PDB file of C-alpha atoms in Angstrom:
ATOM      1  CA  UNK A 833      37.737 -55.775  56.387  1.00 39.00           C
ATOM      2  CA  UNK A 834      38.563 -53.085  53.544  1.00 39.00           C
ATOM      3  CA  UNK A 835      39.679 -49.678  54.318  1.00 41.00           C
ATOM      4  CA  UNK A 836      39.482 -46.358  52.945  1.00 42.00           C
ATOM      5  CA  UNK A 837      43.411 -45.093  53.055  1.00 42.00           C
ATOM      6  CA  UNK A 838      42.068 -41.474  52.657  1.00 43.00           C
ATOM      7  CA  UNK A 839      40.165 -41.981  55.929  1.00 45.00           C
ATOM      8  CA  UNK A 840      42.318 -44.154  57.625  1.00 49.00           C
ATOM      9  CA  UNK A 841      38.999 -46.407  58.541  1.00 51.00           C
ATOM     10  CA  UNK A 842      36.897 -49.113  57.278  1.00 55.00           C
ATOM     11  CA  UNK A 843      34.638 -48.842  54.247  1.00 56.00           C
ATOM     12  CA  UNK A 844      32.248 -50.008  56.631  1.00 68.00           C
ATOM     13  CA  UNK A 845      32.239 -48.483  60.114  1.00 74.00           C
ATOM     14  CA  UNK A 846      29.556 -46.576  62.065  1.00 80.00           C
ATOM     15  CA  UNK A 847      32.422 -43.447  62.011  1.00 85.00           C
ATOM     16  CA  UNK A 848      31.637 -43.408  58.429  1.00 85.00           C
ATOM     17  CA  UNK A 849      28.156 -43.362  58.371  1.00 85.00           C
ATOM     18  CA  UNK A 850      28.149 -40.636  60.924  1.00 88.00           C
ATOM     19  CA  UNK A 851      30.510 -38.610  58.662  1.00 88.00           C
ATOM     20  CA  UNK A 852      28.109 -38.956  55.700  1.00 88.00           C
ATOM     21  CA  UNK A 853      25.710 -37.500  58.263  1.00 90.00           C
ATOM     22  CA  UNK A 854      27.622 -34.815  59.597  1.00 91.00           C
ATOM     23  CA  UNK A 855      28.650 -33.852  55.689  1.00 91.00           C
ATOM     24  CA  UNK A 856      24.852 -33.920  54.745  1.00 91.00           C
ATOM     25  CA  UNK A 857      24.367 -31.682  57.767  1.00 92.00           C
ATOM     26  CA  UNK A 858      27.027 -29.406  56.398  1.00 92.00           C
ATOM     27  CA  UNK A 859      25.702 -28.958  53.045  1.00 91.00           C
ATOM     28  CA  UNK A 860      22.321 -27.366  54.319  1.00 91.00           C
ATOM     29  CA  UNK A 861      22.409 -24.623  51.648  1.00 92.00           C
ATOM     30  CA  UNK A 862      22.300 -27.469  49.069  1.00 92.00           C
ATOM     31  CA  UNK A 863      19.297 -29.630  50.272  1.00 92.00           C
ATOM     32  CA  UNK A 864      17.600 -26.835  51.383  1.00 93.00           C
ATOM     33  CA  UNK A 865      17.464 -25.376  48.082  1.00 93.00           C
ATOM     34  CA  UNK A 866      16.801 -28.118  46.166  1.00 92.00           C
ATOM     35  CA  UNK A 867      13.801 -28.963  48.197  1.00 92.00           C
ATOM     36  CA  UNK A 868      12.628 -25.332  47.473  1.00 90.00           C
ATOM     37  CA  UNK A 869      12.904 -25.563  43.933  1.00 90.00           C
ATOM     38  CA  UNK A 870      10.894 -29.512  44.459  1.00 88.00           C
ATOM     39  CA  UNK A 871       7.980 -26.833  45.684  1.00 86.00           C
ATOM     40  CA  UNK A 872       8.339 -24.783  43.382  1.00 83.00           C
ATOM     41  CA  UNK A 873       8.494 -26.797  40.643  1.00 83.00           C
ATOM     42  CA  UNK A 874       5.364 -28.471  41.801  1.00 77.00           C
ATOM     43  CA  UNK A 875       3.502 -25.054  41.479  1.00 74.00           C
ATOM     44  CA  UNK A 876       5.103 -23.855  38.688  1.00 74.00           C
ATOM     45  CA  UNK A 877       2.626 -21.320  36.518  1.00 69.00           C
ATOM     46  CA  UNK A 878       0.105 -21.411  39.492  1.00 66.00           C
ATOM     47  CA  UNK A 879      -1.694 -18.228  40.486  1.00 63.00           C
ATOM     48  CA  UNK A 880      -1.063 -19.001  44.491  1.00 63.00           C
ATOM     49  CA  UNK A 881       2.194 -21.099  44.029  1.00 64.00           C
ATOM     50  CA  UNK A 882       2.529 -22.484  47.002  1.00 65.00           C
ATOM     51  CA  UNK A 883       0.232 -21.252  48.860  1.00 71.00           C
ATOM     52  CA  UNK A 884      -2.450 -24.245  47.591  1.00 71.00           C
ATOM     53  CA  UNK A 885      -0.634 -26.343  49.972  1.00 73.00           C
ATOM     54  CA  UNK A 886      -2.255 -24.028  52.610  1.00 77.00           C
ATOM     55  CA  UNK A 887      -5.245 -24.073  50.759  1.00 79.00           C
ATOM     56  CA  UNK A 888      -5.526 -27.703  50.469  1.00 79.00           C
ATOM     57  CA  UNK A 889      -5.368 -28.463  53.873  1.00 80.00           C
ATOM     58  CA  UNK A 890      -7.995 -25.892  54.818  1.00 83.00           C
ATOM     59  CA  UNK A 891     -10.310 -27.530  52.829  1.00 85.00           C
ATOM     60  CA  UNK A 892     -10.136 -30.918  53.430  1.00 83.00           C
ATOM     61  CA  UNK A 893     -10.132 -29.933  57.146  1.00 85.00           C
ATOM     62  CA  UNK A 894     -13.169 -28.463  56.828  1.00 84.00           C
ATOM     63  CA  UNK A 895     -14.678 -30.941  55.246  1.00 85.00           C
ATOM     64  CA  UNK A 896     -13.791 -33.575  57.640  1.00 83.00           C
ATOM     65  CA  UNK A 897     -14.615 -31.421  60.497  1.00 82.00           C
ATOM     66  CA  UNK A 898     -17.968 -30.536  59.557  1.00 83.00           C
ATOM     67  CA  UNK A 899     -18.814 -33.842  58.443  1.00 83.00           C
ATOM     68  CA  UNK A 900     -17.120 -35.830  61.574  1.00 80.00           C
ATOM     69  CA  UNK A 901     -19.214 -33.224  63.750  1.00 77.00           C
ATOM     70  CA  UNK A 902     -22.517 -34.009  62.279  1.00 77.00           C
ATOM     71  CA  UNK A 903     -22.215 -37.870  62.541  1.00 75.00           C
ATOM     72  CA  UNK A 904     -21.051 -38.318  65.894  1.00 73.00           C
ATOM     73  CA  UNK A 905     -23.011 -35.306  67.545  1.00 73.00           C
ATOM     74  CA  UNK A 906     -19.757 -33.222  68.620  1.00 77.00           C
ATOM     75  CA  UNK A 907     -19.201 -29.615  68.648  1.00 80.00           C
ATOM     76  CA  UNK A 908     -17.408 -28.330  65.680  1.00 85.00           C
ATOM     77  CA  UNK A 909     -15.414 -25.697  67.681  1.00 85.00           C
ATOM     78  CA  UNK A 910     -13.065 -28.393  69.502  1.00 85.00           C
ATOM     79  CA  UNK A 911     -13.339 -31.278  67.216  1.00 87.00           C
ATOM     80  CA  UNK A 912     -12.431 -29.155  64.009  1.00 90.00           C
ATOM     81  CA  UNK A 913      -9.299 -28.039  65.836  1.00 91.00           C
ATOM     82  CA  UNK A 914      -8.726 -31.668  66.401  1.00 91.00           C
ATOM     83  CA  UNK A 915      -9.026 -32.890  63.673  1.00 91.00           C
ATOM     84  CA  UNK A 916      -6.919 -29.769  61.555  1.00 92.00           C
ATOM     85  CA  UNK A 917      -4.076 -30.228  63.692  1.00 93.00           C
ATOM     86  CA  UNK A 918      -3.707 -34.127  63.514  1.00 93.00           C
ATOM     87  CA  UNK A 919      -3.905 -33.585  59.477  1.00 92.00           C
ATOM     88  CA  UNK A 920      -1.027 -31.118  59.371  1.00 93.00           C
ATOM     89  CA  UNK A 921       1.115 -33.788  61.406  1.00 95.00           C
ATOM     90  CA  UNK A 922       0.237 -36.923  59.570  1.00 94.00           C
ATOM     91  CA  UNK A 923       0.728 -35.153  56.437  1.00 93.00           C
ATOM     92  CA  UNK A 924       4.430 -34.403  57.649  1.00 95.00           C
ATOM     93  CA  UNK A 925       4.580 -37.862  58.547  1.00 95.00           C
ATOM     94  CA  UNK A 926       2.846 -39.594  55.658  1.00 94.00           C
ATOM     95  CA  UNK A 927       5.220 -37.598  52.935  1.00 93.00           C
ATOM     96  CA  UNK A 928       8.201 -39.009  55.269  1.00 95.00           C
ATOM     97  CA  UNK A 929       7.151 -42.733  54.928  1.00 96.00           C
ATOM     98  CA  UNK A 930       5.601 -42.387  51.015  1.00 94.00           C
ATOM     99  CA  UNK A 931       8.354 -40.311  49.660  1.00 93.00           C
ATOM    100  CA  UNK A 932      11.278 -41.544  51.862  1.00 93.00           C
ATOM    101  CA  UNK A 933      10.843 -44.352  50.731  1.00 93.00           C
ATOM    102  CA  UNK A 934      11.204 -42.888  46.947  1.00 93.00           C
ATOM    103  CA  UNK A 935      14.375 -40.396  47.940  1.00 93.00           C
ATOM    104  CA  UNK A 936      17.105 -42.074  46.552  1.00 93.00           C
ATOM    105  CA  UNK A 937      14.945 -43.511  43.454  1.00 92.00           C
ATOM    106  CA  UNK A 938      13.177 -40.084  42.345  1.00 90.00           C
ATOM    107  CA  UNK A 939      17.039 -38.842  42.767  1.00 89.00           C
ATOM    108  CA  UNK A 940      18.354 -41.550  40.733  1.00 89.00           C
ATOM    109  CA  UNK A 941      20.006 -38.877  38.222  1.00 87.00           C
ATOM    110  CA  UNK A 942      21.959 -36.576  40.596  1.00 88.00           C
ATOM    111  CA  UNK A 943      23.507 -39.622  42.901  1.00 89.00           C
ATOM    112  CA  UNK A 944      25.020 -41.074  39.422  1.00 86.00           C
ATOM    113  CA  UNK A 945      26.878 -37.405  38.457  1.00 85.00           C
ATOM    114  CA  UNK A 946      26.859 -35.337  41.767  1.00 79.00           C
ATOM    115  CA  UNK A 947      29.562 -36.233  44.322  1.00 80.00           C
ATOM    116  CA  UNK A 948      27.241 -35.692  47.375  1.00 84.00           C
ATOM    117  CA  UNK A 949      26.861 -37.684  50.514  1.00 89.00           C
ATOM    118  CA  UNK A 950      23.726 -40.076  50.702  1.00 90.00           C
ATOM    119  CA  UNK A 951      22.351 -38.503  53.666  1.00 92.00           C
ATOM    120  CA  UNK A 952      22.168 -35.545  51.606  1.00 94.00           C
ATOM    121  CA  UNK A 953      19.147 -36.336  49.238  1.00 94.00           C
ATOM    122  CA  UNK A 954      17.727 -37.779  52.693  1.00 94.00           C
ATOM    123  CA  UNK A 955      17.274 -34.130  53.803  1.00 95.00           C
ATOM    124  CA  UNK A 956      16.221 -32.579  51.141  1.00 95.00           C
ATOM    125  CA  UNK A 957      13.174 -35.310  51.575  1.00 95.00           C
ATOM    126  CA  UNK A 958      12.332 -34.365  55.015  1.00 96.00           C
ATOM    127  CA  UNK A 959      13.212 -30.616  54.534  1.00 96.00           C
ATOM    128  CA  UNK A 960      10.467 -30.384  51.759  1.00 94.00           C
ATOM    129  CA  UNK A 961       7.922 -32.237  53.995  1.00 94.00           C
ATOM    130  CA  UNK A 962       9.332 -29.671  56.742  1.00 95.00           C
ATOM    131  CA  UNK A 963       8.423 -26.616  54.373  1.00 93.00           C
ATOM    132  CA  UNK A 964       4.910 -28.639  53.626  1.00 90.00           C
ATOM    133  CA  UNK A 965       4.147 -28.762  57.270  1.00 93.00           C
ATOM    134  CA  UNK A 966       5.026 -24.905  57.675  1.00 91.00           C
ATOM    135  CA  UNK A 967       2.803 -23.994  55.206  1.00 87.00           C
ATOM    136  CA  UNK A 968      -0.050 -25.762  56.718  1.00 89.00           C
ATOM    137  CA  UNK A 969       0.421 -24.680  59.978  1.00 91.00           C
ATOM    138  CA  UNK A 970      -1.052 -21.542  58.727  1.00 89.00           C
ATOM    139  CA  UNK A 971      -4.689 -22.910  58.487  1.00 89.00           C
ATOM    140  CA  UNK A 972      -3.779 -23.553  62.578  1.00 92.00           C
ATOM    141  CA  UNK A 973      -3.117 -20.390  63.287  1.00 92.00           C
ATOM    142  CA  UNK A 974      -6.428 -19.072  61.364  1.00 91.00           C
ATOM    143  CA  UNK A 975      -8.236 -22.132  63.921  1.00 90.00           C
ATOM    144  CA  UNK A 976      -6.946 -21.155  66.763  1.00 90.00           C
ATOM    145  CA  UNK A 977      -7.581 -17.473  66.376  1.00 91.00           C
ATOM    146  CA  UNK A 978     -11.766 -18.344  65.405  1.00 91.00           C
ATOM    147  CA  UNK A 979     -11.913 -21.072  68.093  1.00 90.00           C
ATOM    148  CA  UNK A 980     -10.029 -19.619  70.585  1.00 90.00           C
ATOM    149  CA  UNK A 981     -12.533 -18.730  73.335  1.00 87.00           C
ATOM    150  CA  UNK A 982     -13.893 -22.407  73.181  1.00 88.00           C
ATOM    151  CA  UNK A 983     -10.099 -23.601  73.428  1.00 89.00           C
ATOM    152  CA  UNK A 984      -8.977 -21.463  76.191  1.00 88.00           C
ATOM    153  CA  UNK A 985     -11.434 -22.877  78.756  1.00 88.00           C
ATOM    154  CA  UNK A 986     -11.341 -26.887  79.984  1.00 90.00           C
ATOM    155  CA  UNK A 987     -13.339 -28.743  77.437  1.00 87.00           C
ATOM    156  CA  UNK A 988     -14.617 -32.338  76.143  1.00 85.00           C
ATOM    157  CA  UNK A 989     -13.996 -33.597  73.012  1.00 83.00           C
ATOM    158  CA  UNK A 990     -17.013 -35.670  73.311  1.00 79.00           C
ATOM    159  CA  UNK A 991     -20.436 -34.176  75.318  1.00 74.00           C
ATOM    160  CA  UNK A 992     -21.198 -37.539  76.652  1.00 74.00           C
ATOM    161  CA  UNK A 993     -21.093 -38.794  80.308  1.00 66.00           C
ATOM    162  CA  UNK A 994     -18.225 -39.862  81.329  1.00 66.00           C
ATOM    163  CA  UNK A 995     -15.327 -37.982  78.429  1.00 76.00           C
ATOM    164  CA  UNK A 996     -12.209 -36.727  79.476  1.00 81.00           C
ATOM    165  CA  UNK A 997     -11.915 -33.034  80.148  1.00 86.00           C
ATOM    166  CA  UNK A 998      -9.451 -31.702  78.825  1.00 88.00           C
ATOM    167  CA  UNK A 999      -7.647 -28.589  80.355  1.00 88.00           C
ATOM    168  CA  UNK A1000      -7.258 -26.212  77.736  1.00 88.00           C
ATOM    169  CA  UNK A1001      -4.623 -24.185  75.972  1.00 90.00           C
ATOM    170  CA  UNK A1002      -2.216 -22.851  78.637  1.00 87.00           C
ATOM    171  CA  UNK A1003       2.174 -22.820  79.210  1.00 88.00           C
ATOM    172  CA  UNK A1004       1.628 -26.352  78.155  1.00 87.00           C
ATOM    173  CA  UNK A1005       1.593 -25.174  74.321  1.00 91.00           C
ATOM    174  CA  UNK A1006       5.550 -24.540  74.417  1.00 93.00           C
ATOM    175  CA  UNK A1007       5.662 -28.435  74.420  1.00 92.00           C
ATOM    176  CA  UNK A1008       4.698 -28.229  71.174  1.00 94.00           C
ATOM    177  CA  UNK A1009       8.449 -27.067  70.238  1.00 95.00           C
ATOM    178  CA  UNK A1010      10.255 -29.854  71.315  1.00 95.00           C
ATOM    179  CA  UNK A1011       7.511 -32.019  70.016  1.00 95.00           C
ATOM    180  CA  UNK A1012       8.255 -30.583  66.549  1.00 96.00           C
ATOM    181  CA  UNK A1013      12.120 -30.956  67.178  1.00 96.00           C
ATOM    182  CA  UNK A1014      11.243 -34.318  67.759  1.00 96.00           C
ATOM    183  CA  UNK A1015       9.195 -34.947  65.078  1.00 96.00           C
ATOM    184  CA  UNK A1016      11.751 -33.962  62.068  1.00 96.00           C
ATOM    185  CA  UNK A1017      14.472 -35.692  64.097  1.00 96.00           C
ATOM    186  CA  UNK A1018      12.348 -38.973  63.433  1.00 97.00           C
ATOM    187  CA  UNK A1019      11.556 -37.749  60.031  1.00 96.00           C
ATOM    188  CA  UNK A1020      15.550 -38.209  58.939  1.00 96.00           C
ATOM    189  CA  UNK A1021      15.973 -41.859  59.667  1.00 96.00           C
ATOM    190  CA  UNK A1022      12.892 -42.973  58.412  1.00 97.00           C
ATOM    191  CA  UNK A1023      13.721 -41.259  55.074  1.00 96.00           C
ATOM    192  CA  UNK A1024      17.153 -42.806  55.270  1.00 95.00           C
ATOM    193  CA  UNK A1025      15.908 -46.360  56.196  1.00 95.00           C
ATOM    194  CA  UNK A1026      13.359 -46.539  53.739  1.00 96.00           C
ATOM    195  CA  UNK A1027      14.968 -44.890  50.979  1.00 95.00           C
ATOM    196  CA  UNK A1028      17.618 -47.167  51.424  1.00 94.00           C
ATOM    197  CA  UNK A1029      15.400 -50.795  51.734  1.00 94.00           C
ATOM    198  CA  UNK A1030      13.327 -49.550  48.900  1.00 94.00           C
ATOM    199  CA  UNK A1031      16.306 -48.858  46.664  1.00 93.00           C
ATOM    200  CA  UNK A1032      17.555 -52.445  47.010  1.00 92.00           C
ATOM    201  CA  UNK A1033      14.114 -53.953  47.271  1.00 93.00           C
ATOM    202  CA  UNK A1034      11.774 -52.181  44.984  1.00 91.00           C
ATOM    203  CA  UNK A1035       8.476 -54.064  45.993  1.00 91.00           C
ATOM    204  CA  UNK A1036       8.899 -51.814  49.064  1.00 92.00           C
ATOM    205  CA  UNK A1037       7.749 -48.776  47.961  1.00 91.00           C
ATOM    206  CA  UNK A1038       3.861 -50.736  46.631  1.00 92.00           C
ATOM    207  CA  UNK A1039       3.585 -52.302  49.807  1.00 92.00           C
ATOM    208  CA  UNK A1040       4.128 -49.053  51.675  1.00 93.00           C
ATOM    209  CA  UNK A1041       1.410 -47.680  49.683  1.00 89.00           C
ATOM    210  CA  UNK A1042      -0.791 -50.243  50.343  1.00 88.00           C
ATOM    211  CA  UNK A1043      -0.115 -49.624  54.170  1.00 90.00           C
ATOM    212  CA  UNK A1044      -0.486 -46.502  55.010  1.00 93.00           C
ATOM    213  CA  UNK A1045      -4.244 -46.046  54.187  1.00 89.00           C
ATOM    214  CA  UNK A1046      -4.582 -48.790  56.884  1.00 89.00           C
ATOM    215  CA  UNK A1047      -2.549 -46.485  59.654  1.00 91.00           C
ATOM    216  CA  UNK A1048      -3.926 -43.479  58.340  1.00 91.00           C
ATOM    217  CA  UNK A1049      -7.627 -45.487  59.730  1.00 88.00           C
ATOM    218  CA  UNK A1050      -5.965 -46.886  62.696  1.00 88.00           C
ATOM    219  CA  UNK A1051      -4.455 -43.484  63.488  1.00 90.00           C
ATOM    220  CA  UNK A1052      -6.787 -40.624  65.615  1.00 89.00           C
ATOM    221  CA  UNK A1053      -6.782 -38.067  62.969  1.00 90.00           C
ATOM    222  CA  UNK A1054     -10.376 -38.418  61.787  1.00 85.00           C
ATOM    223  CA  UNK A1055     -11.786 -39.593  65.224  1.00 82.00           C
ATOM    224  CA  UNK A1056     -10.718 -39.385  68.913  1.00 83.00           C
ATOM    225  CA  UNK A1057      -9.465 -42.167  71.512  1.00 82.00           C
ATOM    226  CA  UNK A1058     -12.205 -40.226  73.589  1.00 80.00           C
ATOM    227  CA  UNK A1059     -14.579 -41.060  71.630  1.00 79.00           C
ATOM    228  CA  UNK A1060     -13.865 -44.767  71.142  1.00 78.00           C
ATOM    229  CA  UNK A1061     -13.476 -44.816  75.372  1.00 77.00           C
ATOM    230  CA  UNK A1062     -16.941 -43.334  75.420  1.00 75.00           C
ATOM    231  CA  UNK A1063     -18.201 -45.500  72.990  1.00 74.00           C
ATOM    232  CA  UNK A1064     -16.291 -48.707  74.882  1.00 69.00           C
ATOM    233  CA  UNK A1065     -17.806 -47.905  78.534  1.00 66.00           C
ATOM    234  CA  UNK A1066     -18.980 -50.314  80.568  1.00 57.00           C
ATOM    235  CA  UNK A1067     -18.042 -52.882  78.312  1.00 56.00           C
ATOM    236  CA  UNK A1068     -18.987 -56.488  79.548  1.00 51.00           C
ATOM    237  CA  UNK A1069     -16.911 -58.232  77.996  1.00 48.00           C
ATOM    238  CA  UNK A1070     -13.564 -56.742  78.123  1.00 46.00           C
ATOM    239  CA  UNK A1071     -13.364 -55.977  74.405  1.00 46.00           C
ATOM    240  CA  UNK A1072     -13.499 -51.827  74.747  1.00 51.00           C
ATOM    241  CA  UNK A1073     -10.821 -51.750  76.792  1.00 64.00           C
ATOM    242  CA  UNK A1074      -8.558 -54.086  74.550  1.00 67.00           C
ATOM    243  CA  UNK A1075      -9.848 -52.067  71.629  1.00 66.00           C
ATOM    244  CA  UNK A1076      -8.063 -49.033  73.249  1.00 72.00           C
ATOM    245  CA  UNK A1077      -4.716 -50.343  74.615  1.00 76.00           C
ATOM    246  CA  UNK A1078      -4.303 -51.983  70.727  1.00 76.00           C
ATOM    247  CA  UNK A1079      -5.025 -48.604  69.075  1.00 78.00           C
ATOM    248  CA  UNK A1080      -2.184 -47.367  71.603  1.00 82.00           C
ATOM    249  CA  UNK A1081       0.492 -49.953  70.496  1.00 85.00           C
ATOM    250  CA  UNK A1082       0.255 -47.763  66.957  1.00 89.00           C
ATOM    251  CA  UNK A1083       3.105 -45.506  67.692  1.00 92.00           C
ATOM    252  CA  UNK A1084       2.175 -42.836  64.976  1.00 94.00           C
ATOM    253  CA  UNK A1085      -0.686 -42.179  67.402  1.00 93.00           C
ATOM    254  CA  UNK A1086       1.866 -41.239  70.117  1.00 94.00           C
ATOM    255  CA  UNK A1087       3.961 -39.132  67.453  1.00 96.00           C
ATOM    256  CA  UNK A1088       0.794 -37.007  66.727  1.00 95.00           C
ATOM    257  CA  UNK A1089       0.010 -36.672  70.473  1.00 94.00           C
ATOM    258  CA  UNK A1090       3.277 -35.040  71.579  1.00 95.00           C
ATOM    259  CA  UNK A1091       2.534 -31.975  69.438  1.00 96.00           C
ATOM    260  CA  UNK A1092      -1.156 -32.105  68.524  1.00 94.00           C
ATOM    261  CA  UNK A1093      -2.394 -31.840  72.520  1.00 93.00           C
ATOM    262  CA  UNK A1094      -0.148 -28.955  73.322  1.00 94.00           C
ATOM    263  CA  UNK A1095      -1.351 -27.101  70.508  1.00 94.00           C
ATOM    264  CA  UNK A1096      -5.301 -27.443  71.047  1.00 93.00           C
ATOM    265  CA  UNK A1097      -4.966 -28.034  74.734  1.00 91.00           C
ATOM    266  CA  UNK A1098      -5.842 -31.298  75.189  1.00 90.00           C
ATOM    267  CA  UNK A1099      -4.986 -33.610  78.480  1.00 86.00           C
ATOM    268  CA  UNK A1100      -1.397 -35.441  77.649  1.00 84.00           C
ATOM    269  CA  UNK A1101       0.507 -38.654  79.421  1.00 86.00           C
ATOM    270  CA  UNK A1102       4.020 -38.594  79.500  1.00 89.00           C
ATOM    271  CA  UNK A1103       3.789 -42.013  77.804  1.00 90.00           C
ATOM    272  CA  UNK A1104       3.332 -40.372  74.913  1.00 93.00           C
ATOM    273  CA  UNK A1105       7.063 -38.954  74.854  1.00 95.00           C
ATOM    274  CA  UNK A1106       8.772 -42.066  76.680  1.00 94.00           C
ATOM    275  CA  UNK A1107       6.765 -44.274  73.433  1.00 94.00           C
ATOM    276  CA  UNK A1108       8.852 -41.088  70.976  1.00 96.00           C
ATOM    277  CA  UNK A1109      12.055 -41.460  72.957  1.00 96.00           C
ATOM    278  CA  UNK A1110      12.328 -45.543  72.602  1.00 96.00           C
ATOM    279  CA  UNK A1111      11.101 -45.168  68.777  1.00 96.00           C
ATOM    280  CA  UNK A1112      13.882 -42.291  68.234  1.00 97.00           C
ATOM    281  CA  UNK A1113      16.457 -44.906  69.996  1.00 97.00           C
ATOM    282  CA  UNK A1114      15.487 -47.884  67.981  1.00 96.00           C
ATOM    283  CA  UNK A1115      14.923 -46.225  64.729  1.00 96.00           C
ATOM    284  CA  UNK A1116      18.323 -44.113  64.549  1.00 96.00           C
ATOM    285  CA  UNK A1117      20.173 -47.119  65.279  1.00 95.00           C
ATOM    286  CA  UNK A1118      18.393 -49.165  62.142  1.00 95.00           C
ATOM    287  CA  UNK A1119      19.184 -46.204  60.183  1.00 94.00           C
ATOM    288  CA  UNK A1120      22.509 -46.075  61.466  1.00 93.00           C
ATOM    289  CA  UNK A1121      23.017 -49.842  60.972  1.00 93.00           C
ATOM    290  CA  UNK A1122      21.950 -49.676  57.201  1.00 93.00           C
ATOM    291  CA  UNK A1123      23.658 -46.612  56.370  1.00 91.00           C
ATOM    292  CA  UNK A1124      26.600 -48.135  57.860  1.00 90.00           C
ATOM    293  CA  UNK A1125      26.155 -51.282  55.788  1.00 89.00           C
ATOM    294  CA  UNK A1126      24.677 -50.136  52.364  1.00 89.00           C
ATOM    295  CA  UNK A1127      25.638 -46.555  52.161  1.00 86.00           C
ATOM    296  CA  UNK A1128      28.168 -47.048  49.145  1.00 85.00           C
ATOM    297  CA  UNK A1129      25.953 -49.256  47.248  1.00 89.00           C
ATOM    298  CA  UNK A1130      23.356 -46.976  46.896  1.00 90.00           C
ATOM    299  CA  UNK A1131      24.875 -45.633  43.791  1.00 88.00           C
ATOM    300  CA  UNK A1132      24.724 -48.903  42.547  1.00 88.00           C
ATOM    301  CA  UNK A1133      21.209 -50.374  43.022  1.00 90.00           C
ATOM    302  CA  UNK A1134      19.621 -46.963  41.610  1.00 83.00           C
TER     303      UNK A1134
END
């Protein structure tokens, strides 16, 4: 196995990849500019800058709340909530997976003349997304403060026999923290395992494309699992029930769970966080394996 002599360790060693890590960490005041200037850039000559991301979100939220509402007979003032919250989240999570898997590409110019560790253009990825998701947590706040009195009391999603009542906002909302901790800890090695795969394999990106309208469907953003345990009660044949405990192997689902049901005070199962904990696990030590592998030859396949 080759060594570095400067390091006194091999070329390729888990130490290694960990030090690119802890460099990338390190040079905060780097990433986090240059993903400033990505938003800024974006809204360059705009009269609201970036406040359209804000903007954005409010509308389509709307939209989908109002919309949702009518066609399944709900009341707008918990399903809008819902439904605004779960956006703001997969929106985070969606720019993750879609651009994360373009970080190292789009950055194809700066790897070939900066001297910077890899991990580095990894973060500026999920520290834009990061600034994204702050932004739109805005149009929450401006939910929760009309909706409030609806939210503060139990509630059901779904005014059918039968629904789940759901407690209400109360302490529980401080799980949202650690749910958001959580959440951008995740964010990091899917950047870095995707960015990576995609840069060798560039049919990635297209196929990842071509996914993530399907999880976006298969994800409770739009709709509820209330509703489609409502809908699935006192099914004969078995199938409502299976419907369910599929929709619950989609592990997205359980990422938007650990922050969207504190938030709007919604009832929440621990399973939620033990699915996060084993997906944090497994997915650091992909990330860990491939950075550990391919790190250095990232400069090459761009």
């Amino acid at each position: 196995m080759s060594t570095v002599p400067a390091l006194g360790m091999p070329s390729k060693s888990f130490r290694r990849a960990l030090a690119d890590l802890g460099a990338g960490l390190r040079a905060r005041e780097l990433w986090a500019l240059l993903a400033w200037q990505d938003i800024k850039q974006r809204y360059r000559r705009s009269s609201l800058g970036p406040l359209w991301i804000t903007v954005g979100m409010a509308v389509t939220a709307l939209a989908l709340g109002v919309v949702n509402s009518a066609l399944f007979g709900t009341s707008i003032s918990t399903l809008l909530p819902s439904i605004t919250t779960g956006l703001i989240l997969w929106n985070f999570m969606n720019g993750c997976i879609v651009e994360g898997s373009q970080t190292f590409i789009d950055n194809e110019g700066m790897i070939k003349q900066l001297p910077a560790p890899v991990s580095v253009y990894a973060l500026r990825t999920v520290w834009r997304q990061a600034l994204y998701l702050m932004h739109n947590l805005v149009v929450y706040v401006l939910i929760l403060v009309i909706f409030f009195g609806k939210l503060s009391h139990p509630y059901r999603l779904v005014e059918k026999a039968g629904a789940l009542l759901h407690p209400g906002l109360g302490w529980e909302v401080v799980l949202a923290l650690p749910g958001l901790a959580l959440l951008l800890f995740n964010g990091a090695w899917v950047v870095l395992l995707l960015g990576v795969v995609s840069t060798r394999f560039r049919d990635v990106p297209p196929v990842i494309q071509s996914f993530i309208t399907m999880l976006f469907y298969a994800t409770p953003i739009m709709w509820s699992m209330d509703q489609v345990r409502v809908m699935n009660q006192g099914s004969k044949d078995g199938f409502g029930s299976l419907a369910v405990q599929v929709l619950q192997l989609n592990p997205v689902y359980h990422f938007v769970e650990i922050v969207r049901a504190p938030l709007v005070g919604q009832q929440q199962s621990w399973t939620h966080w033990a699915v996060v904990g084993a997906a944090t696990v497994v997915g650091w030590a992909l990330a860990l394996a491939v950075l550990r592998n391919y790190r250095a030859r990232v400069p090459y396949w761009v």
